[in-house]
Amino acid sequence: MIKAVIFDLDGTLYKGKRAIDGASDTLERLRSEGIRTIFLTNAATRSRESMAQKLVGMGIRASREEMYCSSYFLARYLKDNHDGKKVFVVGEQGILDELDGAGVEHVDRGADIVAVGLDRRFTYEKLAKALAELQNGAMLVASNKDGTFPTEEGLMPGAGSIVASVETASGKEAYVVGKPNCYGLEIIKRDCGLSNEEIMIVGDRLDTDIKFAKRCGIRSALVLSGVSKKSEIKDLVPDYIFETVAEFSLPSGP
Ligand SMILES: [Mg+2]
């Protein structure tokens, strides 16, 4: 039986700065039925707190405890697996805030680890600095490899575009904490005391959300309000399809 529904954010609950119609109603309906609501985003430009506030600002009730961002996963991964190591960050405030929150030191040089996320002030100089750290033996981790993300003005280059340049320069492959890798699901399951059978994900991207569900073994619903279209469904087939999150409801039965 499904006890928790994980919602992707961009393209699923909002688009740019606007909530998708009915998003809040669906969340409140599930909560009133005793279903746990969880938010999962590959975005790393904000911390959990800041991302929850963004939802609240759009009229969607959300708490820090329900919010899982790849900025948080980066900090958690480094704290749990590489405690005491120093990190050079190619990214924005969200990663720095989460590293500070976890007590992970970030430095300008002499790093053990290079952590990469979306950085809208990315420069050739930053790339050269990251390369120097990696050549000196630093390990490479990344928030996600999404090539693009949707905005009101159309698609913009995503973290994956920046990760690719760091990988190309260094010849190293990044360990990715975001979707479609299963690291985030393991954290959510541990934090919330849930098993795979009790979790469903709702998302708008076949190549991240639905791939994540298939790879990690949870049920999935695709919404057609974001990036992926129904005609693009081939090998990654969602269990359910809804026009938007407004129509989402849990399947009856086990
Ligand atoms: Mg999305």
Short mmCIF file of C-alpha atoms and ligand atoms in Angstrom, two decimals:
data_model
loop_
_atom_site.label_atom_id
_atom_site.label_comp_id
_atom_site.label_asym_id
_atom_site.label_seq_id
_atom_site.Cartn_x
_atom_site.Cartn_y
_atom_site.Cartn_z
CA MET A 1 0.00 0.00 0.00
CA ILE A 2 1.27 3.45 -0.88
CA LYS A 3 2.03 5.49 2.25
CA ALA A 4 4.05 8.31 0.70
CA VAL A 5 4.07 10.16 -2.60
CA ILE A 6 7.26 11.83 -3.78
CA PHE A 7 6.63 14.88 -5.96
CA ASP A 8 9.15 16.28 -8.38
CA LEU A 9 8.97 20.10 -8.37
CA ASP A 10 9.85 21.76 -11.69
CA GLY A 11 7.28 20.89 -14.35
CA THR A 12 5.24 18.88 -11.83
CA LEU A 13 4.15 21.26 -9.03
CA TYR A 14 5.22 24.52 -10.67
CA LYS A 15 6.60 25.96 -13.85
CA GLY A 16 9.04 28.82 -13.45
CA LYS A 17 7.50 31.03 -10.77
CA ARG A 18 3.89 29.75 -11.02
CA ALA A 19 2.25 26.82 -9.30
CA ILE A 20 0.49 24.34 -11.58
CA ASP A 21 -3.28 24.75 -11.11
CA GLY A 22 -4.59 22.32 -8.51
CA ALA A 23 -1.15 21.36 -7.14
CA SER A 24 -1.91 22.55 -3.63
CA ASP A 25 -5.36 20.88 -3.61
CA THR A 26 -3.87 17.51 -4.59
CA LEU A 27 -1.25 17.71 -1.83
CA GLU A 28 -3.84 18.66 0.80
CA ARG A 29 -6.19 15.89 -0.38
CA LEU A 30 -3.42 13.28 0.01
CA ARG A 31 -2.46 14.65 3.43
CA SER A 32 -6.07 14.50 4.59
CA GLU A 33 -6.07 10.82 3.57
CA GLY A 34 -3.01 10.22 5.76
CA ILE A 35 -0.57 10.00 2.86
CA ARG A 36 2.86 11.46 3.48
CA THR A 37 3.96 14.08 0.93
CA ILE A 38 7.64 14.38 0.03
CA PHE A 39 9.34 16.75 -2.40
CA LEU A 40 12.33 15.66 -4.44
CA THR A 41 14.21 17.94 -6.78
CA ASN A 42 17.51 17.76 -8.63
CA ALA A 43 17.84 21.51 -8.10
CA ALA A 44 20.88 22.44 -6.01
CA THR A 45 20.76 26.23 -6.22
CA ARG A 46 18.75 26.42 -2.98
CA SER A 47 18.86 24.74 0.42
CA ARG A 48 15.93 22.63 1.71
CA GLU A 49 14.71 25.55 3.80
CA SER A 50 14.90 28.01 0.92
CA MET A 51 13.21 25.58 -1.50
CA ALA A 52 10.35 24.93 0.95
CA GLN A 53 9.89 28.70 1.25
CA LYS A 54 9.73 28.99 -2.53
CA LEU A 55 6.79 26.56 -2.56
CA VAL A 56 5.07 28.39 0.30
CA GLY A 57 5.48 31.62 -1.68
CA MET A 58 3.53 30.02 -4.52
CA GLY A 59 0.72 28.95 -2.20
CA ILE A 60 1.88 25.35 -1.74
CA ARG A 61 2.27 24.23 1.88
CA ALA A 62 5.69 22.64 2.36
CA SER A 63 8.13 22.11 5.22
CA ARG A 64 11.90 21.70 5.32
CA GLU A 65 11.43 18.14 6.59
CA GLU A 66 9.42 17.18 3.49
CA MET A 67 11.95 18.76 1.12
CA TYR A 68 14.81 16.83 -0.49
CA CYS A 69 17.10 18.80 -2.82
CA SER A 70 20.29 17.56 -4.46
CA SER A 71 22.16 20.32 -2.58
CA TYR A 72 21.16 18.51 0.62
CA PHE A 73 22.07 15.10 -0.81
CA LEU A 74 25.55 16.40 -1.70
CA ALA A 75 26.11 17.62 1.87
CA ARG A 76 24.66 14.46 3.38
CA TYR A 77 26.70 12.19 1.09
CA LEU A 78 29.93 14.03 1.91
CA LYS A 79 29.21 14.08 5.66
CA ASP A 80 28.22 10.40 5.80
CA ASN A 81 30.94 9.04 3.52
CA HIS A 82 33.80 11.56 3.51
CA ASP A 83 33.63 13.25 6.89
CA GLY A 84 36.44 15.72 7.56
CA LYS A 85 37.28 16.17 3.88
CA LYS A 86 37.54 19.62 2.26
CA VAL A 87 35.34 20.54 -0.68
CA PHE A 88 35.78 22.90 -3.65
CA VAL A 89 32.34 23.93 -4.87
CA VAL A 90 31.29 24.79 -8.41
CA GLY A 91 27.74 25.81 -7.62
CA GLU A 92 25.46 28.28 -5.93
CA GLN A 93 24.35 29.26 -2.43
CA GLY A 94 22.17 26.19 -1.89
CA ILE A 95 25.18 23.87 -1.85
CA LEU A 96 27.22 26.20 0.38
CA ASP A 97 24.31 26.52 2.86
CA GLU A 98 23.78 22.77 3.05
CA LEU A 99 27.53 22.10 3.46
CA ASP A 100 27.60 24.65 6.29
CA GLY A 101 24.53 23.01 7.84
CA ALA A 102 26.21 19.60 7.75
CA GLY A 103 29.53 20.95 9.02
CA VAL A 104 31.41 20.18 5.80
CA GLU A 105 34.29 22.57 5.12
CA HIS A 106 34.44 24.28 1.72
CA VAL A 107 37.71 25.77 0.50
CA ASP A 108 39.08 27.72 -2.46
CA ARG A 109 42.07 25.39 -2.93
CA GLY A 110 43.56 22.26 -1.43
CA ALA A 111 40.29 20.30 -1.72
CA ASP A 112 39.81 16.54 -1.37
CA ILE A 113 36.55 16.68 -3.27
CA VAL A 114 35.13 18.83 -6.10
CA ALA A 115 31.33 19.18 -5.84
CA VAL A 116 29.51 20.44 -8.93
CA GLY A 117 25.96 21.73 -9.34
CA LEU A 118 24.24 24.34 -11.46
CA ASP A 119 26.31 27.53 -11.33
CA ARG A 120 24.89 30.47 -13.25
CA ARG A 121 28.17 32.34 -12.70
CA PHE A 122 30.30 29.49 -14.08
CA THR A 123 33.49 30.73 -15.73
CA TYR A 124 36.55 29.35 -17.49
CA GLU A 125 38.52 30.35 -14.38
CA LYS A 126 36.29 28.20 -12.13
CA LEU A 127 36.64 25.31 -14.54
CA ALA A 128 40.45 25.69 -14.42
CA LYS A 129 40.39 25.75 -10.60
CA ALA A 130 38.25 22.61 -10.47
CA LEU A 131 40.61 20.93 -12.93
CA ALA A 132 43.63 21.81 -10.77
CA GLU A 133 41.99 20.21 -7.70
CA LEU A 134 41.02 17.11 -9.66
CA GLN A 135 44.53 16.78 -11.11
CA ASN A 136 45.81 16.90 -7.54
CA GLY A 137 43.72 13.84 -6.73
CA ALA A 138 40.36 15.29 -5.66
CA MET A 139 37.25 13.15 -6.18
CA LEU A 140 34.38 14.46 -8.34
CA VAL A 141 30.75 14.50 -7.15
CA ALA A 142 27.75 16.16 -8.80
CA SER A 143 24.21 17.16 -7.88
CA ASN A 144 22.72 15.84 -11.14
CA LYS A 145 23.31 15.57 -14.86
CA ASP A 146 20.14 17.19 -16.20
CA GLY A 147 21.20 18.78 -19.48
CA THR A 148 18.52 21.47 -19.25
CA PHE A 149 15.75 22.80 -17.04
CA PRO A 150 12.51 24.50 -18.06
CA THR A 151 11.80 28.21 -17.48
CA GLU A 152 9.13 30.61 -18.72
CA GLU A 153 11.60 31.66 -21.44
CA GLY A 154 12.21 28.08 -22.56
CA LEU A 155 14.92 25.55 -21.71
CA MET A 156 18.08 26.75 -19.96
CA PRO A 157 21.40 24.86 -19.59
CA GLY A 158 21.29 22.61 -16.52
CA ALA A 159 23.88 21.31 -14.06
CA GLY A 160 24.67 18.45 -16.46
CA SER A 161 26.11 20.92 -18.95
CA ILE A 162 28.57 22.15 -16.33
CA VAL A 163 29.34 18.66 -14.98
CA ALA A 164 30.13 17.56 -18.54
CA SER A 165 32.71 20.30 -18.98
CA VAL A 166 34.41 19.40 -15.69
CA GLU A 167 34.37 15.71 -16.64
CA THR A 168 35.74 16.43 -20.11
CA ALA A 169 38.57 18.58 -18.79
CA SER A 170 39.57 16.15 -16.03
CA GLY A 171 38.75 12.80 -17.59
CA LYS A 172 37.04 11.88 -14.29
CA GLU A 173 33.45 10.71 -14.02
CA ALA A 174 31.30 12.33 -11.34
CA TYR A 175 29.39 10.39 -8.68
CA VAL A 176 25.84 11.75 -8.97
CA VAL A 177 23.58 12.05 -5.90
CA GLY A 178 20.44 13.27 -7.73
CA LYS A 179 17.88 11.47 -9.89
CA PRO A 180 17.97 9.07 -11.68
CA ASN A 181 20.51 7.61 -9.22
CA CYS A 182 19.03 5.89 -6.17
CA TYR A 183 21.07 7.61 -3.45
CA GLY A 184 18.27 10.07 -2.66
CA LEU A 185 15.65 7.34 -2.38
CA GLU A 186 17.81 5.45 0.12
CA ILE A 187 18.05 8.61 2.25
CA ILE A 188 14.28 9.22 2.08
CA LYS A 189 13.51 5.60 2.99
CA ARG A 190 15.91 5.76 5.94
CA ASP A 191 14.59 9.12 7.19
CA CYS A 192 10.91 8.25 6.80
CA GLY A 193 10.97 4.55 7.63
CA LEU A 194 9.46 3.56 4.28
CA SER A 195 9.94 0.61 1.93
CA ASN A 196 9.85 0.62 -1.90
CA GLU A 197 6.30 -0.79 -2.01
CA GLU A 198 5.04 2.13 0.06
CA ILE A 199 6.41 4.87 -2.22
CA MET A 200 5.27 6.35 -5.52
CA ILE A 201 6.92 9.18 -7.46
CA VAL A 202 5.13 11.76 -9.59
CA GLY A 203 7.28 13.58 -12.13
CA ASP A 204 7.40 15.21 -15.55
CA ARG A 205 10.62 13.74 -16.99
CA LEU A 206 11.02 10.25 -18.39
CA ASP A 207 14.84 10.48 -18.31
CA THR A 208 15.04 11.43 -14.63
CA ASP A 209 11.80 10.80 -12.68
CA ILE A 210 10.54 7.68 -14.44
CA LYS A 211 14.06 6.31 -14.97
CA PHE A 212 14.64 6.84 -11.22
CA ALA A 213 11.47 4.90 -10.39
CA LYS A 214 12.36 1.99 -12.68
CA ARG A 215 15.98 1.81 -11.57
CA CYS A 216 15.25 2.08 -7.87
CA GLY A 217 12.12 -0.09 -7.84
CA ILE A 218 9.22 2.20 -6.95
CA ARG A 219 5.95 2.95 -8.74
CA SER A 220 5.70 6.03 -10.93
CA ALA A 221 3.25 8.48 -12.47
CA LEU A 222 4.13 10.79 -15.35
CA VAL A 223 2.46 14.19 -15.57
CA LEU A 224 2.32 15.87 -18.97
CA SER A 225 2.66 19.43 -17.62
CA GLY A 226 6.44 19.62 -17.99
CA VAL A 227 9.23 18.34 -20.22
CA SER A 228 8.23 14.84 -21.44
CA LYS A 229 5.41 14.18 -23.89
CA LYS A 230 3.22 11.09 -24.14
CA SER A 231 4.59 10.41 -27.65
CA GLU A 232 8.14 10.14 -26.21
CA ILE A 233 7.31 7.10 -24.05
CA LYS A 234 9.32 4.12 -25.34
CA ASP A 235 11.29 1.85 -23.02
CA LEU A 236 10.71 3.85 -19.82
CA VAL A 237 7.00 3.32 -19.25
CA PRO A 238 5.35 5.00 -16.25
CA ASP A 239 2.76 3.01 -14.26
CA TYR A 240 0.26 5.87 -14.53
CA ILE A 241 -0.13 8.99 -16.66
CA PHE A 242 -1.97 12.18 -15.72
CA GLU A 243 -2.43 15.40 -17.67
CA THR A 244 -1.36 17.42 -14.62
CA VAL A 245 -0.91 16.95 -10.89
CA ALA A 246 -4.48 18.25 -10.42
CA GLU A 247 -5.83 14.92 -11.71
CA PHE A 248 -3.44 12.79 -9.66
CA SER A 249 -4.99 10.23 -7.35
CA LEU A 250 -3.68 7.04 -5.80
CA PRO A 251 -4.64 3.76 -7.45
CA SER A 252 -7.06 1.69 -5.39
CA GLY A 253 -5.87 -1.67 -4.12
CA PRO A 254 -2.42 -2.78 -2.93
MG MG B 1 10.66 18.12 -13.24
#
